Amino acid sequence: MRHFILILSFIFLIRIANAEERISAPPTNGSAIQSKVSSVDENVPVPVPEPSAKAVQRYQSGIVLWFVRVVWGMALPVFLLFGGFSARLRDFARRIGRHWYWMVCVYFVILMLLNYGLNWPLRYYMGFVRPHAYGLSHQTFLKWFTDSLKGLGLTLVVGCLFLWIPYLLLKKSPRRWWLYAWLAMLPVFFFGALVEPVAVAPLFNKFDSVKDKALEAKIVALAEKAGIHGSRVYEVNKSVDTKMSNAYVSGFMGTKRIVLWDTIIAQLNERELLFVMGHEMGHFVLGHVVKGILCSWFLTLVALYGIHITAGVLIRRFAGRFGFDSLSDIASLPLIILLVSLFSLVLTPIGFVYSRHMEHEADRFGLELTHYNHSAAMGFVKMERENLGYPRPGMLFTIWLGTHPSAGDRIDFFNSYKPWEKGEPSKYERYFGREKQ
Ligand SMILES: [Zn+2]
């Protein structure tokens, strides 16, 4: 999937949070939790839980694995470039494809198959063996394998459909391609973030109305209070293939929708769930999807220009070894992949700072909307415990992997943020109870 995005847009670097986000927790026995909800005292603080030994091990090995993945992801393009294999692959693709467009396709397909094969052991370990070893997945091997093949198929189709566009730009405008590519990417970003959840996601899962009608009514009432009018609530039957939980608000105008995976309904009690919905509604009302896209788009400009300059220097220096002397040569694809990886390593942390800020504001919105401080914190305690979370990660983790504030920071905030108790105004109350626009 990473390469699908990468190749499609050339530089889809910064995956900062958007409306759809993972809450990450396996289901628990919901019926035991549902009782006594009404008697909760929302003023009782909740201590940040200590991670179990297993959670500590998962956190530490996760950082090592992240490092291995980054290094391995750069090793293959380096090998292809400096060994001259990329140029040889281009020559082969030219003989097979004849026409320029087909040459690009043949080169791309072979490169991606090679990449898939060489990455397979690491992908299998990280995507299948590891989550099962920690009891975080019950996906069958067949499902995992067919999903990974589907991802590969999608990569090949999308690459063959779109890869010629940036290469044509490189050919026609070697000095300004990065600017045109940047402009062309804005619609791609918007399509990905706004249209995909509404038009593509239902192709893969069944979106039904929420079975618990009382819960549905409460969510709709909360949405109305948050100023989101006329939205529909959907329950997605995800428990068949994952233990993870998720909830999000997406779409716009007629396609506005609140989506809950059935796993999160089973896991959290009503107040915990309503806080999560309040948080998601915060993303929607505060326009975080659009802000996230614009942030990514801006960072993309920096990356594209950086790639343009760096690639020029490297090609001048190593053209003999690479076997190509222009970025518009399809043999340059591993060089572009390598530079995308390097620049995203530098720029992703900037995007994540902004993402953590938006997540914090969505938490604030959710608290102001519901006043469920204790329930919000309890929901996170449950998710941390059952998902083997690490509530207070170190700086390395936060910089490169922290899309959200740490669970520890979030629980601290839930415990302490109550401006309404002191009669102080809430930051977002102006949005509450707004009439239909
Ligand atoms: Zn969020």
XYZ file of C-alpha atoms and ligand atoms in Angstrom:
438
model
C 0.000 0.000 0.000
C 2.875 2.314 0.744
C 4.129 2.074 -2.793
C 0.696 2.578 -4.234
C 0.514 5.998 -2.654
C 4.142 6.670 -3.353
C 3.979 5.924 -7.029
C 0.565 7.409 -7.592
C 1.481 10.832 -6.406
C 5.265 10.656 -6.630
C 5.650 12.042 -3.169
C 2.755 11.332 -0.900
C 5.014 11.886 2.062
C 3.168 13.053 5.010
C 0.451 10.877 6.255
C -0.947 13.072 8.929
C -4.178 12.219 10.581
C -7.391 12.621 8.693
C -11.010 11.987 9.493
C -10.558 8.248 9.490
C -8.309 7.151 12.268
C -7.529 4.060 14.169
C -8.588 3.887 17.752
C -6.695 0.618 17.998
C -8.155 -1.715 20.498
C -9.529 -5.218 20.539
C -13.099 -5.830 21.702
C -13.936 -6.764 25.239
C -16.991 -8.247 26.797
C -19.361 -5.349 26.204
C -22.302 -6.620 28.237
C -20.317 -6.542 31.474
C -19.369 -2.932 30.864
C -22.778 -1.606 29.887
C -24.148 -1.701 33.430
C -24.122 1.209 35.884
C -23.236 3.768 33.231
C -25.586 6.358 34.618
C -23.927 6.327 38.037
C -20.493 7.422 36.752
C -18.996 10.449 38.514
C -17.238 12.284 35.702
C -15.077 14.197 38.201
C -13.171 11.177 39.454
C -9.632 11.291 38.022
C -8.223 8.195 36.337
C -4.573 7.177 36.897
C -2.472 6.515 33.814
C -1.976 2.735 33.719
C 1.468 1.145 33.892
C 2.257 -0.888 30.764
C 2.505 -4.660 31.215
C 5.799 -6.458 30.560
C 4.364 -7.641 27.260
C 3.404 -4.076 26.307
C 6.919 -2.857 27.114
C 8.392 -5.604 24.959
C 6.032 -4.747 22.111
C 6.926 -1.075 22.327
C 10.688 -1.657 22.343
C 10.712 -4.251 19.573
C 8.369 -1.993 17.597
C 10.973 0.762 17.521
C 13.674 -1.667 16.390
C 11.368 -2.958 13.662
C 10.551 0.559 12.514
C 14.272 1.199 12.129
C 14.783 -2.076 10.231
C 11.899 -1.194 7.915
C 13.293 2.264 7.164
C 16.788 0.953 6.422
C 15.514 -1.983 4.389
C 13.193 0.301 2.434
C 16.213 2.338 1.315
C 18.569 -0.600 0.756
C 16.714 -1.961 -2.259
C 16.700 1.291 -4.293
C 20.378 1.860 -3.431
C 21.210 -1.648 -4.632
C 19.216 -1.209 -7.876
C 20.803 2.158 -8.622
C 24.449 1.596 -7.792
C 24.477 -1.912 -9.180
C 23.195 -0.559 -12.497
C 20.240 -2.964 -12.321
C 17.664 -0.258 -12.799
C 19.208 0.763 -16.137
C 19.300 -2.869 -17.249
C 15.672 -3.305 -16.275
C 14.829 -0.224 -18.368
C 16.625 -1.693 -21.394
C 14.684 -4.904 -20.958
C 11.391 -2.997 -20.592
C 12.176 -1.022 -23.737
C 12.653 -4.207 -25.763
C 9.383 -5.668 -24.481
C 7.254 -2.541 -24.437
C 8.564 -0.744 -27.560
C 6.263 2.268 -27.144
C 7.269 4.711 -24.355
C 4.062 4.240 -22.373
C 4.362 0.446 -22.389
C 8.019 0.643 -21.476
C 7.058 2.645 -18.370
C 4.412 0.039 -17.503
C 6.668 -2.986 -18.001
C 9.469 -1.391 -15.967
C 7.068 -0.473 -13.192
C 5.380 -3.881 -13.019
C 8.693 -5.754 -12.816
C 10.068 -3.348 -10.206
C 6.980 -3.697 -8.018
C 6.958 -7.512 -8.296
C 10.616 -7.556 -7.287
C 9.873 -5.209 -4.418
C 6.911 -7.303 -3.281
C 8.968 -10.495 -3.321
C 11.950 -9.040 -1.479
C 9.783 -7.325 1.111
C 7.575 -10.327 1.668
C 9.343 -11.851 4.715
C 9.390 -8.541 6.606
C 5.822 -7.761 5.624
C 4.686 -11.237 6.677
C 6.400 -10.894 10.023
C 5.125 -7.392 10.756
C 1.652 -7.765 9.310
C 0.782 -11.296 10.331
C 3.167 -13.078 12.704
C 3.675 -10.205 15.129
C 0.036 -9.142 15.691
C -0.893 -12.789 16.221
C 1.995 -13.352 18.621
C 0.657 -10.473 20.733
C -2.957 -11.649 20.419
C -4.029 -8.516 18.566
C -5.396 -10.173 15.448
C -7.387 -13.241 14.517
C -7.167 -12.763 10.791
C -6.608 -15.979 8.847
C -3.455 -16.372 6.773
C -5.576 -16.679 3.633
C -7.278 -13.348 4.319
C -3.957 -11.650 5.038
C -2.354 -13.102 1.918
C -5.239 -12.276 -0.429
C -5.345 -8.747 1.002
C -1.639 -8.289 0.320
C -2.140 -9.550 -3.259
C -5.063 -7.166 -3.683
C -2.804 -4.345 -2.520
C -0.172 -5.384 -5.052
C -2.797 -5.568 -7.811
C -4.051 -2.101 -6.932
C -0.477 -0.762 -6.976
C 0.133 -2.199 -10.440
C -3.132 -0.887 -11.899
C -2.812 2.595 -10.413
C 0.883 2.805 -11.362
C 0.185 1.840 -14.969
C -2.639 4.362 -15.140
C -0.813 7.338 -13.639
C 2.960 6.908 -13.514
C 3.409 8.234 -17.057
C 2.042 11.639 -15.960
C 4.948 12.730 -13.723
C 7.428 11.244 -16.194
C 5.848 13.206 -19.011
C 6.114 16.337 -16.868
C 9.777 15.543 -16.239
C 10.340 15.174 -19.969
C 8.467 18.302 -21.037
C 9.631 20.575 -18.253
C 12.820 19.364 -16.585
C 13.214 22.631 -14.638
C 9.652 23.215 -13.461
C 8.225 19.697 -13.221
C 8.211 19.806 -9.415
C 5.948 22.871 -9.429
C 3.465 21.396 -11.917
C 3.468 18.061 -10.127
C 2.758 19.901 -6.880
C -0.214 21.742 -8.383
C -1.554 18.542 -9.904
C -1.445 16.834 -6.539
C -4.018 18.948 -4.747
C -7.004 17.225 -6.406
C -5.336 13.862 -5.718
C -5.056 14.719 -2.020
C -8.684 15.842 -1.851
C -9.878 12.788 -3.693
C -7.994 10.530 -1.310
C -9.253 12.130 1.878
C -12.791 13.175 1.040
C -14.087 10.863 -1.644
C -12.378 7.611 -0.687
C -14.190 7.008 2.624
C -17.540 7.632 0.983
C -17.097 6.076 -2.454
C -14.476 3.370 -1.985
C -14.753 2.057 1.593
C -18.294 0.644 1.122
C -16.952 -1.495 -1.726
C -14.981 -3.497 0.822
C -17.292 -3.590 3.845
C -20.942 -3.661 4.645
C -22.342 -0.399 5.996
C -25.563 -1.007 7.920
C -27.580 1.213 10.194
C -26.690 0.920 13.882
C -28.447 -2.046 15.499
C -28.730 -0.359 18.889
C -31.383 2.245 18.094
C -31.129 3.995 21.460
C -27.389 4.475 20.907
C -27.999 5.697 17.377
C -30.450 8.298 18.658
C -27.914 9.530 21.225
C -25.174 9.828 18.597
C -27.449 11.748 16.251
C -28.483 14.054 19.110
C -24.802 14.637 19.967
C -24.051 15.411 16.306
C -26.906 17.923 16.226
C -25.502 19.543 19.348
C -22.065 19.684 17.690
C -23.587 21.511 14.748
C -23.490 18.540 12.347
C -26.930 18.267 10.846
C -28.492 15.617 8.655
C -25.812 12.966 9.062
C -26.487 9.232 8.995
C -24.933 6.765 11.398
C -23.504 3.514 10.060
C -22.292 0.362 11.730
C -19.652 -1.607 9.833
C -19.379 -5.330 10.391
C -15.616 -5.368 11.008
C -15.453 -7.924 13.795
C -15.236 -10.691 11.194
C -11.683 -9.765 10.259
C -10.084 -7.602 12.936
C -9.880 -6.955 16.644
C -9.138 -3.265 16.082
C -11.746 -0.600 16.800
C -12.433 2.505 14.783
C -14.901 5.334 14.429
C -14.943 8.359 12.156
C -17.010 11.125 10.638
C -16.542 11.684 6.914
C -18.040 12.926 3.692
C -19.635 16.286 2.987
C -23.039 17.660 2.091
C -25.283 14.746 1.052
C -22.661 12.131 1.849
C -22.033 13.191 5.447
C -21.768 10.106 7.644
C -20.809 8.917 11.099
C -19.236 5.470 10.960
C -18.647 3.048 13.827
C -17.018 -0.329 13.561
C -19.014 -2.945 15.444
C -15.841 -3.718 17.430
C -15.863 -0.337 19.158
C -19.550 -0.654 20.022
C -18.762 -3.970 21.730
C -15.734 -2.598 23.541
C -16.740 0.716 25.056
C -19.670 1.658 27.214
C -22.099 4.324 26.110
C -20.378 7.357 27.604
C -16.931 6.243 26.466
C -18.319 5.775 22.995
C -20.055 9.145 22.998
C -16.805 10.851 23.981
C -15.013 9.133 21.072
C -17.809 10.321 18.789
C -17.448 13.827 20.212
C -13.731 13.720 19.402
C -14.458 12.586 15.827
C -17.133 15.255 15.457
C -14.499 17.759 16.560
C -12.329 16.782 13.586
C -15.295 17.308 11.330
C -16.513 20.615 12.735
C -13.021 22.113 13.036
C -12.224 21.264 9.407
C -9.263 19.059 10.255
C -9.454 17.042 7.059
C -8.944 20.100 4.879
C -6.294 21.532 7.218
C -4.434 18.218 7.179
C -4.519 18.090 3.405
C -3.197 21.637 3.082
C -0.403 20.887 5.562
C 0.595 17.760 3.624
C 0.369 19.650 0.370
C 2.678 22.382 1.594
C 5.245 19.894 2.923
C 5.004 18.128 -0.415
C 6.228 21.259 -2.171
C 9.304 21.295 0.045
C 9.912 17.614 -0.686
C 9.415 17.936 -4.442
C 11.816 20.822 -4.694
C 14.282 18.964 -2.483
C 14.028 15.893 -4.698
C 14.525 18.038 -7.793
C 17.728 19.587 -6.444
C 19.171 16.461 -4.799
C 18.427 14.182 -7.726
C 20.195 16.620 -10.050
C 23.329 16.559 -7.890
C 23.323 12.755 -7.550
C 22.735 12.148 -11.248
C 25.585 14.478 -12.215
C 27.874 12.682 -9.792
C 26.832 9.055 -10.449
C 25.362 9.001 -13.971
C 27.982 6.439 -15.017
C 27.052 3.995 -12.314
C 23.303 4.623 -12.505
C 23.194 4.162 -16.270
C 20.934 7.164 -16.833
C 21.626 10.886 -17.026
C 18.182 12.397 -16.579
C 15.407 12.163 -14.018
C 12.911 11.795 -16.884
C 14.380 8.343 -17.612
C 12.116 5.690 -16.067
C 15.262 4.040 -14.664
C 15.318 6.916 -12.169
C 12.322 5.503 -10.293
C 14.405 3.856 -7.528
C 16.241 7.164 -7.068
C 12.932 8.972 -6.641
C 11.705 6.294 -4.212
C 14.936 6.627 -2.238
C 14.677 10.433 -2.069
C 10.991 10.274 -1.113
C 11.969 8.000 1.782
C 14.747 10.350 2.893
C 12.689 13.523 2.670
C 9.685 11.950 4.355
C 11.960 10.972 7.221
C 12.700 14.674 7.697
C 9.258 16.104 6.909
C 6.972 13.530 8.512
C 7.823 14.718 12.041
C 6.685 18.230 11.066
C 3.389 16.869 9.793
C 3.014 14.840 12.988
C 3.455 17.920 15.193
C 0.475 19.437 13.415
C -1.434 16.156 13.586
C -0.896 15.883 17.356
C -2.129 19.459 17.709
C -5.337 18.668 15.813
C -5.891 15.511 17.848
C -5.491 17.482 21.051
C -8.046 20.028 19.867
C -10.454 17.235 18.908
C -10.067 15.873 22.452
C -10.876 19.345 23.800
C -13.915 19.542 21.532
C -15.122 16.119 22.677
C -14.768 17.048 26.349
C -16.506 20.395 25.936
C -19.320 18.727 24.037
C -19.914 15.855 26.478
C -18.227 16.784 29.815
C -17.430 13.035 30.058
C -13.917 13.454 31.509
C -13.856 10.263 33.552
C -15.440 8.162 30.806
C -13.012 9.520 28.211
C -10.071 8.525 30.388
C -11.544 5.111 31.232
C -12.038 4.377 27.537
C -8.337 5.026 26.962
C -7.313 2.920 29.946
C -9.265 0.007 28.471
C -7.806 0.484 25.020
C -4.260 0.813 26.335
C -4.569 -2.338 28.395
C -6.142 -4.483 25.735
C -4.166 -3.179 22.815
C -0.850 -3.489 24.673
C -0.289 0.240 24.414
C 2.630 2.116 25.917
C 1.164 5.196 27.605
C 4.336 7.291 27.846
C 6.525 6.664 24.784
C 9.970 8.221 24.390
C 11.029 11.055 22.136
C 12.078 8.857 19.198
C 8.654 7.255 19.050
C 6.857 10.579 19.399
C 8.883 12.276 16.660
C 8.521 9.630 13.956
C 5.454 7.645 14.934
C 3.360 9.968 17.093
C 0.307 10.870 15.003
C -1.642 11.314 18.258
C -0.579 12.640 21.657
C 0.448 9.770 23.946
C -2.297 8.012 25.877
C -0.668 9.245 29.099
C -0.871 12.883 27.994
C -4.429 12.423 26.820
C -5.571 10.849 30.106
C -3.845 13.679 32.024
C -5.753 16.167 29.891
C -9.076 14.356 30.402
C -8.495 14.451 34.146
C -7.734 18.141 34.281
C -9.620 19.981 31.550
C -12.870 21.275 33.031
C -13.174 25.040 32.360
C -16.954 24.842 32.850
C -16.413 23.976 36.525
C -14.750 27.333 37.130
C -17.346 29.159 35.095
C -14.793 29.838 32.356
C -15.903 29.861 28.719
C -15.248 26.777 26.606
C -13.099 27.289 23.529
C -15.509 25.669 21.103
C -18.903 26.320 22.637
C -19.715 28.720 19.822
C -20.132 25.678 17.578
C -22.599 23.933 19.850
C -26.286 24.026 19.059
C -25.760 25.849 15.798
C -28.736 25.846 13.495
C -28.702 24.074 10.162
C -26.739 26.031 7.553
Zn -8.672 12.040 16.227
